[in-house]
């Protein structure tokens, strides 16, 4: 049966969106808390290895063909590119958590829609920005400048993070990688690959390449995990790398993407709250203001144009 698209978000969609955003915000805090036992990039290695198995089994159960022959010509090349960008994004995220606060890195990470709005019109003429969208870009840029300036001229964690600006920069780079991944998926033959298989490309390439990044960084590898670390890694892999991503893709096929995108800006809010509650990270006024500006800017960029008024009767 064909998929029935809805024009409004129903209670199920709102509940799923809130659950996904809450977990994505919590996940950054969870990675940070697990770093005392498991190095950050090694966490990502384990996470995506487990996620790859879970997604492959899901594809097998759903009857999604995994061979290249079932794909559009050349789609596998862009799938590998999307996977490499995805892996680079998470390498920056996990490595950046060693240099900055989880709440700050999450704010920079969610600059990704800003990069999409800036880059996508270069490849898709129909995505050119309107006047209100340029205003949104200005708000988002001002927010990033405010947050980055705070990291350069006095990190709120003080001497605990002497290279806080470097962690912030890695978070911003992760957002760029996320945006480029979206551009690849939207503008290449890879867009015609089933969503489950798109996800398998991303988590599979990450599982294959991130161990090399971990080795280059000199991270110690040990599979003797405590109960907390085991639970953390399973939660990151099964809920973060599999269930939440599949739920998001399922909703994208049924609900308006522009309405869904507004909920994404709740993720940094949840990250701030979880980091303050669990890790005792400070909530600086500058960071809250920066997050508000970035969120307002990206909402303006994604806001659909007003419907044209009907001509008056003669």
XYZ file of C-alpha atoms in Angstrom:
314
model
C 0.000 0.000 0.000
C 1.280 3.532 -0.750
C 2.444 5.684 2.142
C -0.221 8.146 3.333
C 1.323 11.568 3.933
C -0.164 13.870 6.556
C -0.202 17.653 6.563
C -0.105 18.029 10.364
C 1.775 16.367 13.202
C -0.453 14.004 15.160
C 0.096 12.986 18.821
C 2.137 9.941 17.772
C 4.546 12.064 15.719
C 4.907 14.647 18.485
C 5.622 11.936 21.044
C 8.221 10.279 18.796
C 9.893 13.624 18.014
C 10.103 14.556 21.688
C 11.524 11.124 22.521
C 14.169 11.305 19.755
C 15.279 14.842 20.627
C 15.411 14.025 24.322
C 17.578 10.968 23.698
C 19.890 12.773 21.259
C 20.458 15.467 23.876
C 21.007 12.851 26.583
C 23.390 10.880 24.366
C 26.092 13.576 24.383
C 26.005 13.587 28.183
C 26.099 9.786 28.218
C 29.201 9.688 25.992
C 30.886 12.258 28.230
C 30.071 10.270 31.382
C 31.398 7.026 29.834
C 34.727 8.606 28.788
C 36.213 7.890 32.225
C 36.191 4.206 31.297
C 35.958 3.987 27.488
C 37.793 6.454 25.162
C 35.365 8.576 23.117
C 36.165 7.478 19.544
C 36.408 3.844 20.674
C 32.871 4.278 22.030
C 31.779 5.283 18.528
C 33.536 2.216 17.061
C 31.606 -0.159 19.311
C 28.384 1.771 18.857
C 28.371 1.651 15.062
C 29.584 -1.940 14.876
C 26.539 -3.024 16.873
C 24.286 -0.620 14.940
C 25.501 -2.046 11.604
C 24.478 -5.556 12.631
C 21.093 -4.307 13.859
C 20.366 -2.341 10.645
C 21.503 -5.243 8.427
C 19.174 -7.642 10.271
C 16.365 -5.098 9.948
C 16.965 -4.823 6.182
C 16.956 -8.608 5.897
C 13.681 -8.848 7.811
C 12.096 -6.057 5.742
C 13.267 -7.584 2.456
C 15.543 -4.668 1.515
C 18.135 -5.933 -0.996
C 21.696 -5.158 0.078
C 23.560 -5.720 -3.207
C 24.794 -2.955 -5.521
C 22.755 -4.362 -8.430
C 19.494 -3.113 -6.888
C 20.751 0.487 -6.707
C 20.773 3.288 -9.307
C 23.974 3.428 -11.345
C 26.845 4.918 -9.337
C 24.794 5.298 -6.172
C 27.263 3.184 -4.181
C 30.013 5.789 -4.689
C 27.873 8.487 -3.118
C 26.859 6.030 -0.411
C 30.508 5.594 0.515
C 30.972 9.377 0.461
C 27.960 9.851 2.746
C 29.367 7.162 5.037
C 32.777 8.843 5.219
C 31.184 12.212 6.011
C 29.024 10.562 8.670
C 32.093 8.893 10.195
C 34.004 12.204 10.168
C 31.074 13.886 11.917
C 31.090 11.418 14.789
C 34.879 11.389 15.025
C 34.711 15.162 15.568
C 31.870 14.824 18.080
C 33.516 12.165 20.220
C 36.987 13.664 20.035
C 35.630 17.148 20.755
C 34.055 15.990 24.010
C 37.564 15.692 25.460
C 38.143 19.424 24.977
C 34.832 21.101 25.726
C 31.547 20.745 27.575
C 28.931 18.361 26.186
C 26.317 21.129 26.227
C 28.537 23.522 24.242
C 29.500 20.928 21.640
C 25.825 20.100 21.068
C 25.047 23.753 20.274
C 27.794 23.847 17.637
C 26.748 20.447 16.244
C 23.245 21.715 15.604
C 24.563 24.344 13.235
C 24.084 21.590 10.599
C 20.775 22.984 9.219
C 22.550 26.330 8.820
C 25.164 24.668 6.586
C 22.434 22.865 4.601
C 20.588 26.144 3.991
C 23.835 27.756 2.862
C 25.127 24.923 0.632
C 22.083 23.199 -0.839
C 20.945 26.113 -3.069
C 24.272 25.848 -4.917
C 23.174 22.423 -6.183
C 19.366 22.714 -6.186
C 18.199 26.055 -7.656
C 14.732 25.584 -6.163
C 16.264 25.844 -2.683
C 17.377 29.471 -3.131
C 16.798 31.613 -0.071
C 14.132 34.275 0.328
C 14.496 37.533 2.268
C 13.208 36.093 5.539
C 15.543 33.132 5.198
C 18.549 35.434 4.819
C 17.443 37.087 8.065
C 17.424 33.633 9.627
C 20.950 32.950 8.391
C 22.043 36.229 9.960
C 20.529 35.223 13.323
C 22.168 31.800 13.188
C 25.549 33.294 12.292
C 25.270 35.803 15.130
C 24.523 32.978 17.539
C 27.519 30.945 16.402
C 29.748 34.005 16.658
C 28.492 34.652 20.204
C 29.114 31.056 21.297
C 32.523 30.835 19.581
C 33.598 34.185 21.035
C 32.769 32.944 24.513
C 34.974 29.912 23.928
C 37.861 31.983 22.577
C 37.892 34.747 25.176
C 37.032 32.854 28.310
C 35.642 29.322 28.347
C 32.983 28.942 31.044
C 34.723 25.843 32.448
C 37.903 27.857 33.041
C 41.138 25.920 33.496
C 39.349 22.560 33.252
C 39.301 22.989 29.458
C 42.361 25.034 28.386
C 41.686 24.060 24.748
C 37.945 24.635 24.930
C 38.002 26.618 21.688
C 39.380 23.519 19.894
C 36.509 21.371 21.145
C 34.062 24.046 20.011
C 35.693 24.068 16.574
C 35.379 20.273 16.346
C 31.677 20.595 17.181
C 31.255 23.183 14.421
C 33.153 20.926 11.984
C 30.879 18.021 12.955
C 27.884 20.209 12.075
C 29.455 20.924 8.677
C 29.992 17.195 8.055
C 26.354 16.547 8.951
C 25.239 19.268 6.539
C 27.411 17.868 3.728
C 25.990 14.400 4.339
C 22.494 15.834 3.863
C 23.561 17.565 0.637
C 24.991 14.288 -0.738
C 21.793 12.401 0.112
C 19.552 15.101 -1.384
C 21.421 15.826 -4.633
C 22.843 12.515 -5.886
C 21.509 9.134 -7.101
C 21.942 7.949 -3.511
C 18.602 9.684 -2.786
C 16.807 6.813 -4.577
C 18.262 4.185 -2.247
C 15.848 2.919 0.472
C 16.255 4.807 3.790
C 17.243 1.644 5.683
C 20.065 1.046 3.234
C 21.151 4.695 3.405
C 21.492 4.264 7.161
C 23.412 1.006 6.700
C 25.943 2.760 4.448
C 26.510 5.426 7.096
C 26.842 3.221 10.159
C 28.724 0.509 8.227
C 31.403 2.847 6.853
C 31.719 4.402 10.317
C 32.229 0.983 11.897
C 34.976 0.258 9.335
C 36.862 3.574 9.505
C 36.540 4.846 13.082
C 38.813 2.106 14.522
C 41.633 3.606 12.435
C 40.872 7.073 13.837
C 40.893 5.659 17.362
C 44.234 3.944 16.706
C 45.786 7.137 15.279
C 44.668 9.039 18.384
C 46.380 6.415 20.539
C 43.262 5.420 22.439
C 43.641 2.274 24.592
C 41.335 -0.574 23.592
C 39.809 -2.814 26.214
C 36.636 -4.883 26.057
C 36.419 -5.371 29.810
C 33.528 -3.022 30.379
C 31.776 -2.358 33.654
C 28.017 -2.752 33.900
C 27.547 0.997 33.427
C 29.803 1.142 30.331
C 28.131 -1.902 28.791
C 24.690 -0.391 29.317
C 25.867 2.955 27.936
C 27.313 1.418 24.757
C 24.247 -0.735 24.155
C 21.988 2.281 24.660
C 24.055 4.361 22.229
C 24.079 1.555 19.636
C 20.534 0.216 19.792
C 18.552 3.353 20.650
C 20.886 6.050 19.284
C 22.346 4.353 16.201
C 19.357 2.248 15.190
C 15.898 2.909 16.689
C 15.960 6.722 16.792
C 17.369 7.059 13.247
C 14.821 4.617 11.809
C 12.018 6.440 13.635
C 13.190 9.742 12.150
C 13.277 8.277 8.627
C 9.830 6.730 9.100
C 8.421 10.120 10.103
C 10.107 11.905 7.193
C 8.139 9.675 4.838
C 4.794 10.536 6.471
C 4.889 14.034 8.009
C 5.943 17.544 6.826
C 9.711 17.874 7.194
C 9.508 21.619 7.886
C 7.261 21.062 10.902
C 9.466 18.244 12.143
C 12.642 20.302 11.847
C 11.486 22.757 14.520
C 11.601 19.978 17.095
C 15.300 19.328 16.388
C 16.158 22.546 18.209
C 14.948 20.967 21.429
C 17.993 18.669 21.339
C 20.530 21.288 22.545
C 18.055 22.307 25.254
C 17.881 18.727 26.500
C 21.687 18.461 26.261
C 22.079 21.570 28.410
C 19.638 20.271 30.999
C 21.099 16.755 31.160
C 24.680 18.058 31.283
C 23.846 20.476 34.081
C 21.957 17.791 36.024
C 24.378 14.876 35.594
C 27.792 16.397 34.898
C 27.355 19.664 36.794
C 28.216 21.738 33.705
C 27.440 25.464 34.008
C 24.607 27.138 32.122
C 26.129 30.411 30.958
C 23.899 33.255 29.793
C 25.976 33.650 26.627
C 25.525 30.010 25.666
C 21.779 30.152 26.238
C 21.572 33.310 24.143
C 23.659 31.762 21.376
C 21.449 28.691 21.308
C 18.323 30.850 21.106
C 19.747 32.835 18.173
C 20.821 29.709 16.293
C 17.439 28.081 16.854
C 15.503 31.181 15.779
C 17.688 31.572 12.708
C 17.274 28.017 11.498
C 13.498 28.137 12.116
C 13.319 31.235 9.898
C 15.385 29.487 7.221
C 13.082 26.451 7.224
C 9.797 28.363 7.484
C 7.662 27.751 4.360
C 6.629 30.802 2.307
C 3.227 32.304 2.946
C 0.546 31.185 0.563
C -0.282 33.748 -2.076
C -3.469 35.677 -1.358
C -6.410 34.893 -3.611
C -7.219 37.670 -6.088
C -10.237 39.744 -5.094
C -13.406 39.246 -7.097
C -14.060 41.880 -9.702
